[in-house]
Amino acid sequence: MLDVEKDIKKKGGVLRVIKKAVVGLFAKAVTNPKTKKIATVIPIHGNIKDPKTSGWATFVNVLKNAFIHAFHESLSSELKAKQSANSDEK
């Protein structure tokens, strides 16, 4: 939980509080409300002793998973419900 006054005094800075707020907001935005988890694909390459990951690719995948896939699944569910309702009317 973010307590602005307390965090500014304790942690020594407005920028740190802003960063904490932004990270918290982002985490809330990309978290699945049903499972309370964040899931994505993290591309890893290289050898086992020195694996390489792409922070940018991971960030983009998190956004895709949170917004695009969630929107697609929601839209698919709505379309199926409408199709079912239309077939019941016939």
mmCIF file of C-alpha atoms in Angstrom:
data_model
loop_
_atom_site.group_PDB
_atom_site.id
_atom_site.type_symbol
_atom_site.label_atom_id
_atom_site.label_comp_id
_atom_site.label_asym_id
_atom_site.label_seq_id
_atom_site.Cartn_x
_atom_site.Cartn_y
_atom_site.Cartn_z
ATOM 1 C CA MET A 1 0.000 0.000 0.000
ATOM 2 C CA LEU A 2 1.251 3.440 -0.834
ATOM 3 C CA ASP A 3 1.319 5.981 1.994
ATOM 4 C CA VAL A 4 2.767 9.042 0.273
ATOM 5 C CA GLU A 5 3.782 11.130 3.298
ATOM 6 C CA LYS A 6 5.253 8.179 5.168
ATOM 7 C CA ASP A 7 7.089 6.842 2.104
ATOM 8 C CA ILE A 8 8.576 10.237 1.230
ATOM 9 C CA LYS A 9 9.970 10.661 4.748
ATOM 10 C CA LYS A 10 11.070 7.048 5.150
ATOM 11 C CA LYS A 11 12.535 6.295 1.765
ATOM 12 C CA GLY A 12 13.898 9.717 1.016
ATOM 13 C CA GLY A 13 12.360 11.051 -2.110
ATOM 14 C CA VAL A 14 9.422 11.922 -4.237
ATOM 15 C CA LEU A 15 10.844 10.123 -7.284
ATOM 16 C CA ARG A 16 10.986 6.845 -5.407
ATOM 17 C CA VAL A 17 7.341 7.234 -4.346
ATOM 18 C CA ILE A 18 6.316 8.036 -7.928
ATOM 19 C CA LYS A 19 8.202 4.979 -9.184
ATOM 20 C CA LYS A 20 6.496 2.791 -6.573
ATOM 21 C CA ALA A 21 3.085 4.139 -7.582
ATOM 22 C CA VAL A 22 3.711 3.603 -11.309
ATOM 23 C CA VAL A 23 4.995 0.056 -10.796
ATOM 24 C CA GLY A 24 2.019 -0.745 -8.561
ATOM 25 C CA LEU A 25 -0.428 0.652 -11.097
ATOM 26 C CA PHE A 26 1.208 -1.264 -13.947
ATOM 27 C CA ALA A 27 1.189 -4.500 -11.939
ATOM 28 C CA LYS A 28 -2.493 -4.016 -11.131
ATOM 29 C CA ALA A 29 -3.295 -3.337 -14.785
ATOM 30 C CA VAL A 30 -1.612 -6.504 -16.081
ATOM 31 C CA THR A 31 -2.681 -8.890 -13.310
ATOM 32 C CA ASN A 32 -5.406 -11.404 -14.087
ATOM 33 C CA PRO A 33 -8.194 -10.563 -11.611
ATOM 34 C CA LYS A 34 -9.363 -14.185 -11.369
ATOM 35 C CA THR A 35 -6.001 -15.768 -10.610
ATOM 36 C CA LYS A 36 -4.136 -12.714 -9.234
ATOM 37 C CA LYS A 37 -1.181 -13.684 -11.439
ATOM 38 C CA ILE A 38 0.771 -12.234 -14.342
ATOM 39 C CA ALA A 39 1.636 -14.644 -17.144
ATOM 40 C CA THR A 40 3.736 -14.107 -20.234
ATOM 41 C CA VAL A 41 6.333 -15.662 -22.490
ATOM 42 C CA ILE A 42 9.893 -14.583 -21.723
ATOM 43 C CA PRO A 43 12.250 -15.189 -24.641
ATOM 44 C CA ILE A 44 15.532 -16.692 -23.395
ATOM 45 C CA HIS A 45 18.537 -17.467 -25.594
ATOM 46 C CA GLY A 46 22.210 -18.246 -25.137
ATOM 47 C CA ASN A 47 23.895 -21.025 -23.241
ATOM 48 C CA ILE A 48 22.848 -22.388 -19.862
ATOM 49 C CA LYS A 49 25.692 -20.652 -18.025
ATOM 50 C CA ASP A 50 24.967 -17.240 -19.519
ATOM 51 C CA PRO A 51 21.322 -16.983 -20.620
ATOM 52 C CA LYS A 52 20.161 -13.776 -22.284
ATOM 53 C CA THR A 53 16.713 -12.279 -22.014
ATOM 54 C CA SER A 54 15.157 -9.252 -23.627
ATOM 55 C CA GLY A 55 13.572 -6.861 -21.171
ATOM 56 C CA TRP A 56 11.793 -5.040 -23.977
ATOM 57 C CA ALA A 57 10.343 -8.260 -25.487
ATOM 58 C CA THR A 58 9.211 -9.386 -22.043
ATOM 59 C CA PHE A 59 7.532 -6.024 -21.399
ATOM 60 C CA VAL A 60 5.740 -6.160 -24.766
ATOM 61 C CA ASN A 61 4.617 -9.749 -24.117
ATOM 62 C CA VAL A 62 3.216 -8.761 -20.711
ATOM 63 C CA LEU A 63 1.208 -5.978 -22.345
ATOM 64 C CA LYS A 64 -0.021 -8.284 -25.116
ATOM 65 C CA ASN A 65 -1.071 -10.906 -22.616
ATOM 66 C CA ALA A 66 -2.777 -8.426 -20.329
ATOM 67 C CA PHE A 67 -4.651 -6.355 -22.867
ATOM 68 C CA ILE A 68 -4.817 -7.883 -26.336
ATOM 69 C CA HIS A 69 -5.409 -11.515 -25.340
ATOM 70 C CA ALA A 70 -7.794 -10.533 -22.547
ATOM 71 C CA PHE A 71 -9.770 -8.316 -24.927
ATOM 72 C CA HIS A 72 -9.830 -11.065 -27.574
ATOM 73 C CA GLU A 73 -11.109 -13.669 -25.111
ATOM 74 C CA SER A 74 -13.726 -11.274 -23.754
ATOM 75 C CA LEU A 75 -14.899 -10.456 -27.272
ATOM 76 C CA SER A 76 -14.988 -14.145 -28.226
ATOM 77 C CA SER A 77 -17.126 -14.922 -25.170
ATOM 78 C CA GLU A 78 -19.553 -12.130 -26.043
ATOM 79 C CA LEU A 79 -19.852 -13.316 -29.647
ATOM 80 C CA LYS A 80 -20.512 -16.892 -28.540
ATOM 81 C CA ALA A 81 -23.192 -15.684 -26.117
ATOM 82 C CA LYS A 82 -24.871 -13.614 -28.855
ATOM 83 C CA GLN A 83 -24.740 -16.520 -31.309
ATOM 84 C CA SER A 84 -26.259 -18.795 -28.695
ATOM 85 C CA ALA A 85 -29.021 -16.288 -27.950
ATOM 86 C CA ASN A 86 -29.758 -15.881 -31.670
ATOM 87 C CA SER A 87 -29.980 -19.641 -32.208
ATOM 88 C CA ASP A 88 -32.357 -19.938 -29.225
ATOM 89 C CA GLU A 89 -34.688 -17.340 -30.778
ATOM 90 C CA LYS A 90 -35.065 -19.357 -34.009
#
